[in-house]
């Protein structure tokens, strides 16, 4: 049973049109149609439909009983399609697709809106998080910049750990001096590498001349042997110096640098801690109304967070400085002994002592020509 106004009007119009279509049409003797008798009731019904009834092309018919689901709404265009199909008329594909799309949209009216709302909510949440992050970063940067300028111009106070600051200064000075040692040892390696290559070439030249000069064969021969022996010992010394350079490089550019990175984090935490400490002190001197108390509590919370961070990083720096000092003494004790023994044995011409030094410190020599690129790499 349908109680929809549009459905009722459509059924009324349909019955009236059926009634008019089935009325008997008299035909005279000449085959002309006679005049239809006037039907007052039919005319009144048609006028009522034309006046009160909606446009049939724009209405919907609700199938089912009262309170039925929204999915029961059938567009009149669909009814028109069904009638045309029943008469054998093929519908355009675009028209059928439009009808199906309209029917699907009316069956699921909230699906597209729900997806759009969910996407908008996610985008809004991400934007709010980014905005809060930028806001916090801006406030923190402003406070730290203000504190830094206050310290630079002598208007603000800073937290100082005298013992720790002295250790940090010593580390920076030590790193600078070790970098100088590393630079000089690298230069010595490069220079000595050229000497060994020259000795190798000179020994080859002496060997060639000893074979082509019978009258000077002995003289060229023992000079060639001497240069080859010096070249061999030079390669052993280069192995010891390269081992020394590699160990010092690791100590300076990895171990010390890692400690200095932690020190940098500690110094930034110290600046933030002093900035929020100064902010809390200024608020404590202000009025103690309701808004002032709230601001003081928030400042106290931020102060405590940065204080904990500062204390934690200060402890990390203290521990790293201690282990760095122990590691530095252990590494340099071994490397300096290796460097001394190798240099002394080489220039004293003590080949046996030089070889024993390499074995003692577990220095592995590279095979001759290993530094040169292969013929595939040269292509």
XYZ file of C-alpha atoms in Angstrom:
379
model
C 0.000 0.000 0.000
C 1.578 3.294 -1.015
C 0.804 6.636 0.584
C 3.193 8.760 -1.459
C 1.555 11.770 -3.101
C 3.565 11.440 -6.297
C 2.663 7.749 -6.587
C -1.027 8.457 -6.097
C -1.036 11.176 -8.744
C 0.803 8.949 -11.182
C -1.687 6.074 -10.712
C -4.627 8.482 -11.065
C -3.228 9.893 -14.280
C -2.519 6.435 -15.607
C -6.093 5.276 -14.905
C -7.551 8.377 -16.512
C -5.421 7.946 -19.627
C -6.407 4.249 -19.778
C -10.037 5.204 -19.411
C -9.790 7.725 -22.215
C -7.960 5.243 -24.414
C -10.554 2.457 -24.005
C -13.630 4.559 -24.640
C -15.649 3.586 -27.700
C -14.991 5.860 -30.659
C -18.042 5.956 -33.002
C -17.433 5.911 -36.739
C -19.988 7.299 -39.264
C -20.792 5.857 -42.578
C -18.003 7.751 -44.326
C -15.359 6.429 -41.932
C -14.902 9.691 -40.058
C -14.662 9.719 -36.385
C -17.545 11.119 -34.547
C -17.396 13.691 -31.890
C -16.703 12.292 -28.441
C -19.406 12.919 -25.923
C -18.352 15.300 -23.279
C -17.429 13.646 -19.986
C -17.351 16.156 -17.166
C -15.757 13.762 -14.722
C -12.886 12.999 -17.083
C -12.192 16.647 -17.724
C -12.206 17.423 -13.996
C -9.806 14.577 -13.267
C -7.400 15.774 -15.957
C -7.494 19.334 -14.669
C -6.769 18.102 -11.155
C -3.763 16.147 -12.336
C -2.421 19.063 -14.366
C -2.834 21.499 -11.491
C -1.822 19.495 -8.421
C 0.273 16.682 -9.865
C 4.055 17.093 -10.206
C 6.028 16.683 -13.395
C 6.169 12.959 -14.097
C 9.658 13.252 -15.537
C 10.984 14.556 -12.260
C 9.126 12.366 -9.740
C 9.927 9.110 -8.011
C 7.639 6.232 -7.155
C 8.068 4.637 -3.740
C 7.547 0.897 -3.816
C 6.628 -1.048 -0.746
C 4.555 -0.082 2.250
C 4.766 2.897 4.533
C 8.090 3.305 6.250
C 9.874 1.178 3.680
C 13.629 1.520 3.097
C 15.053 4.301 1.021
C 16.329 1.690 -1.415
C 12.727 1.276 -2.658
C 12.738 4.632 -4.450
C 12.496 4.013 -8.198
C 13.038 6.950 -10.590
C 10.355 7.396 -13.227
C 13.108 7.396 -15.812
C 13.722 3.730 -14.918
C 10.018 2.942 -15.474
C 10.229 4.693 -18.806
C 13.263 2.568 -19.701
C 11.370 -0.632 -18.796
C 8.389 0.337 -20.951
C 10.605 1.192 -23.882
C 12.447 -2.120 -23.576
C 9.119 -3.965 -23.481
C 8.245 -2.300 -26.800
C 11.527 -3.429 -28.329
C 13.310 -0.081 -28.240
C 17.054 -0.269 -27.471
C 18.240 2.290 -24.956
C 21.486 4.224 -25.341
C 24.305 2.878 -23.179
C 24.907 6.259 -21.596
C 21.253 6.448 -20.581
C 21.303 2.990 -19.008
C 24.545 3.766 -17.156
C 23.079 7.017 -15.869
C 20.016 5.166 -14.640
C 22.156 2.574 -12.859
C 24.346 5.284 -11.325
C 21.288 7.161 -10.061
C 19.839 3.955 -8.640
C 23.145 3.068 -6.878
C 23.497 6.572 -5.460
C 19.947 6.470 -4.091
C 20.603 3.046 -2.568
C 23.841 4.201 -0.846
C 23.439 7.928 -0.318
C 25.953 8.212 2.565
C 28.913 6.135 1.261
C 30.645 8.894 -0.720
C 30.030 11.442 2.003
C 31.453 9.057 4.614
C 34.685 8.493 2.629
C 35.075 12.216 2.019
C 34.567 13.015 5.684
C 37.102 10.368 6.755
C 39.742 11.763 4.368
C 39.103 15.288 5.547
C 39.410 14.218 9.201
C 42.759 12.484 8.579
C 44.121 15.476 6.663
C 42.928 17.831 9.372
C 44.618 15.707 12.063
C 47.958 15.697 10.220
C 47.764 19.452 9.693
C 47.056 20.051 13.384
C 50.026 17.887 14.416
C 52.364 19.747 12.058
C 51.072 23.079 13.272
C 51.655 22.098 16.913
C 55.162 20.876 16.073
C 56.046 24.111 14.302
C 54.579 26.135 17.151
C 56.640 24.287 19.784
C 59.783 24.601 17.664
C 59.225 28.332 17.256
C 58.708 28.908 20.975
C 61.769 26.837 21.889
C 63.936 28.607 19.280
C 62.832 32.017 20.515
C 63.607 31.194 24.144
C 67.026 29.685 23.334
C 67.982 32.623 21.091
C 66.976 35.067 23.791
C 69.018 33.153 26.377
C 72.052 32.968 24.076
C 72.076 36.729 23.475
C 71.558 37.374 27.183
C 74.618 35.274 28.007
C 76.650 36.874 25.216
C 75.960 40.410 26.425
C 76.327 39.500 30.096
C 72.693 40.044 31.102
C 71.775 36.406 31.712
C 73.176 33.667 33.926
C 74.250 30.224 32.751
C 74.709 26.887 34.465
C 78.384 25.893 34.588
C 80.024 22.618 35.621
C 83.638 23.713 36.026
C 85.146 20.239 36.173
C 83.236 18.981 33.163
C 83.933 22.134 31.145
C 87.677 21.719 31.802
C 87.593 18.124 30.570
C 85.759 19.185 27.425
C 88.361 21.862 26.694
C 91.168 19.333 27.146
C 89.451 16.931 24.748
C 89.096 19.578 22.053
C 92.733 20.589 22.397
C 93.843 16.944 22.323
C 91.787 16.264 19.203
C 93.379 19.230 17.447
C 96.896 17.973 18.255
C 96.092 14.419 17.225
C 94.734 15.713 13.913
C 98.101 17.375 13.351
C 99.915 14.085 14.066
C 97.579 12.310 11.671
C 98.226 14.857 8.931
C 102.038 14.616 9.324
C 102.028 10.801 9.452
C 99.923 10.712 6.273
C 102.386 13.042 4.571
C 105.296 10.816 5.689
C 103.531 7.802 4.205
C 103.067 9.544 0.864
C 106.705 10.682 0.710
C 108.091 7.313 1.742
C 105.856 5.553 -0.760
C 107.535 7.533 -3.520
C 110.992 6.612 -2.143
C 110.131 2.912 -2.185
C 108.800 3.165 -5.736
C 112.005 4.953 -6.796
C 114.150 2.283 -5.133
C 112.158 -0.412 -6.927
C 112.711 1.276 -10.287
C 116.427 1.832 -9.527
C 116.910 -1.807 -8.576
C 115.274 -2.927 -11.855
C 117.570 -0.595 -13.810
C 120.671 -1.975 -12.036
C 119.591 -5.535 -12.761
C 119.094 -4.763 -16.451
C 122.497 -3.114 -16.744
C 124.252 -5.946 -14.920
C 123.077 -8.299 -17.676
C 124.086 -5.986 -20.495
C 127.425 -4.757 -19.070
C 129.777 -7.711 -18.452
C 132.607 -5.447 -17.295
C 130.360 -3.954 -14.517
C 128.202 -6.960 -13.851
C 129.273 -7.390 -10.220
C 128.989 -3.716 -9.328
C 125.522 -3.393 -10.880
C 124.567 -6.709 -9.321
C 125.208 -5.899 -5.673
C 123.703 -2.403 -6.074
C 120.581 -4.019 -7.476
C 120.424 -6.405 -4.500
C 120.866 -3.508 -2.069
C 118.022 -1.511 -3.636
C 115.740 -4.541 -3.645
C 116.485 -5.176 0.036
C 115.793 -1.526 0.870
C 112.568 -1.730 -1.125
C 111.480 -4.810 0.812
C 112.260 -3.189 4.150
C 110.574 -0.007 2.986
C 107.376 -1.899 2.231
C 107.515 -3.379 5.748
C 107.959 0.097 7.231
C 105.087 1.411 5.082
C 102.884 -1.364 6.465
C 103.720 -0.304 10.040
C 103.127 3.407 9.313
C 99.829 2.718 7.530
C 98.688 0.673 10.529
C 99.619 3.576 12.791
C 97.761 6.092 10.584
C 94.646 3.910 10.412
C 94.470 3.495 14.204
C 94.979 7.211 14.887
C 92.368 8.075 12.250
C 89.823 5.793 13.953
C 90.589 7.323 17.329
C 90.294 10.918 16.099
C 87.497 10.813 13.533
C 85.272 8.182 15.130
C 85.847 7.779 18.852
C 86.614 11.408 19.682
C 84.061 12.702 17.192
C 81.333 10.566 18.748
C 82.119 12.008 22.174
C 82.113 15.543 20.775
C 78.676 14.948 19.230
C 77.347 13.979 22.651
C 79.004 17.086 24.094
C 77.240 19.221 21.483
C 73.889 17.716 22.482
C 74.747 18.386 26.119
C 75.552 22.045 25.384
C 72.259 22.491 23.519
C 70.392 20.901 26.435
C 72.201 23.243 28.833
C 71.107 26.269 26.791
C 67.482 25.071 26.723
C 67.559 24.359 30.455
C 68.838 27.854 31.251
C 66.298 29.415 28.871
C 63.338 27.748 30.602
C 64.889 28.380 34.013
C 65.100 32.098 33.245
C 61.529 32.061 31.950
C 60.314 30.447 35.187
C 62.192 32.988 37.279
C 60.602 35.885 35.381
C 57.111 34.447 35.781
C 57.683 33.865 39.503
C 58.298 37.596 39.952
C 55.019 38.494 38.226
C 51.445 38.687 39.576
C 49.916 35.607 41.189
C 46.416 35.814 39.744
C 44.617 32.824 38.235
C 46.176 33.250 34.792
C 49.614 33.855 36.320
C 49.419 30.687 38.402
C 48.525 28.659 35.313
C 51.481 30.103 33.395
C 53.815 29.377 36.312
C 52.651 25.755 36.503
C 53.205 25.268 32.765
C 56.646 26.879 33.000
C 57.487 24.654 35.973
C 56.536 21.587 33.932
C 58.696 22.608 30.956
C 61.560 23.480 33.294
C 61.475 20.032 34.866
C 61.494 18.316 31.458
C 64.562 20.231 30.269
C 66.293 19.807 33.587
C 65.964 16.018 33.358
C 67.302 16.114 29.797
C 70.244 18.265 30.845
C 71.121 15.966 33.768
C 70.927 12.874 31.586
C 73.207 14.281 28.888
C 75.683 15.576 31.453
C 75.937 12.062 32.869
C 76.428 10.641 29.351
C 79.239 13.100 28.619
C 81.012 12.284 31.901
C 80.908 8.558 31.164
C 82.070 8.956 27.551
C 84.960 11.197 28.536
C 86.126 8.583 31.032
C 86.012 5.707 28.553
C 87.574 7.852 25.834
C 90.570 8.630 28.012
C 91.084 4.942 28.835
C 90.743 3.946 25.192
C 93.087 6.699 24.020
C 95.870 5.633 26.422
C 95.524 1.987 25.467
C 95.513 2.603 21.704
C 98.283 5.185 21.611
C 100.550 3.149 23.900
C 100.500 0.319 21.364
C 100.706 2.519 18.254
C 103.537 4.709 19.497
C 105.586 1.631 20.441
C 104.978 0.140 16.986
C 105.954 3.376 15.235
C 109.178 3.719 17.265
C 110.336 0.149 16.825
C 109.597 0.069 13.102
C 111.353 3.372 12.352
C 114.385 2.416 14.473
C 114.777 -1.032 12.912
C 114.459 0.291 9.368
C 116.994 3.085 9.598
C 119.353 0.875 11.608
C 119.217 -1.673 8.797
C 118.027 -4.368 11.184
C 115.763 -6.406 8.949
C 115.172 -9.118 11.553
C 114.011 -6.627 14.190
C 111.712 -4.965 11.664
C 110.083 -8.277 10.816
C 109.712 -9.144 14.502
C 108.033 -5.788 15.103
C 105.416 -6.499 12.449
C 104.753 -9.955 13.904
C 104.550 -8.567 17.456
C 101.846 -6.033 16.536
C 100.071 -8.330 14.074
C 100.581 -6.051 11.077
C 99.550 -7.694 7.805
C 101.440 -6.546 4.721
C 99.610 -6.158 1.449
C 100.982 -8.192 -1.451
C 102.951 -6.169 -4.037
C 100.706 -4.542 -6.619
C 97.509 -4.926 -4.568
C 96.973 -1.163 -4.550
C 97.072 -0.989 -8.325
C 93.735 -1.297 -10.177
C 93.136 -4.431 -12.216
C 93.081 -4.318 -15.976
C 89.272 -4.645 -15.852
C 89.025 -1.540 -13.669
C 91.305 0.373 -16.057
C 89.072 -0.359 -19.051
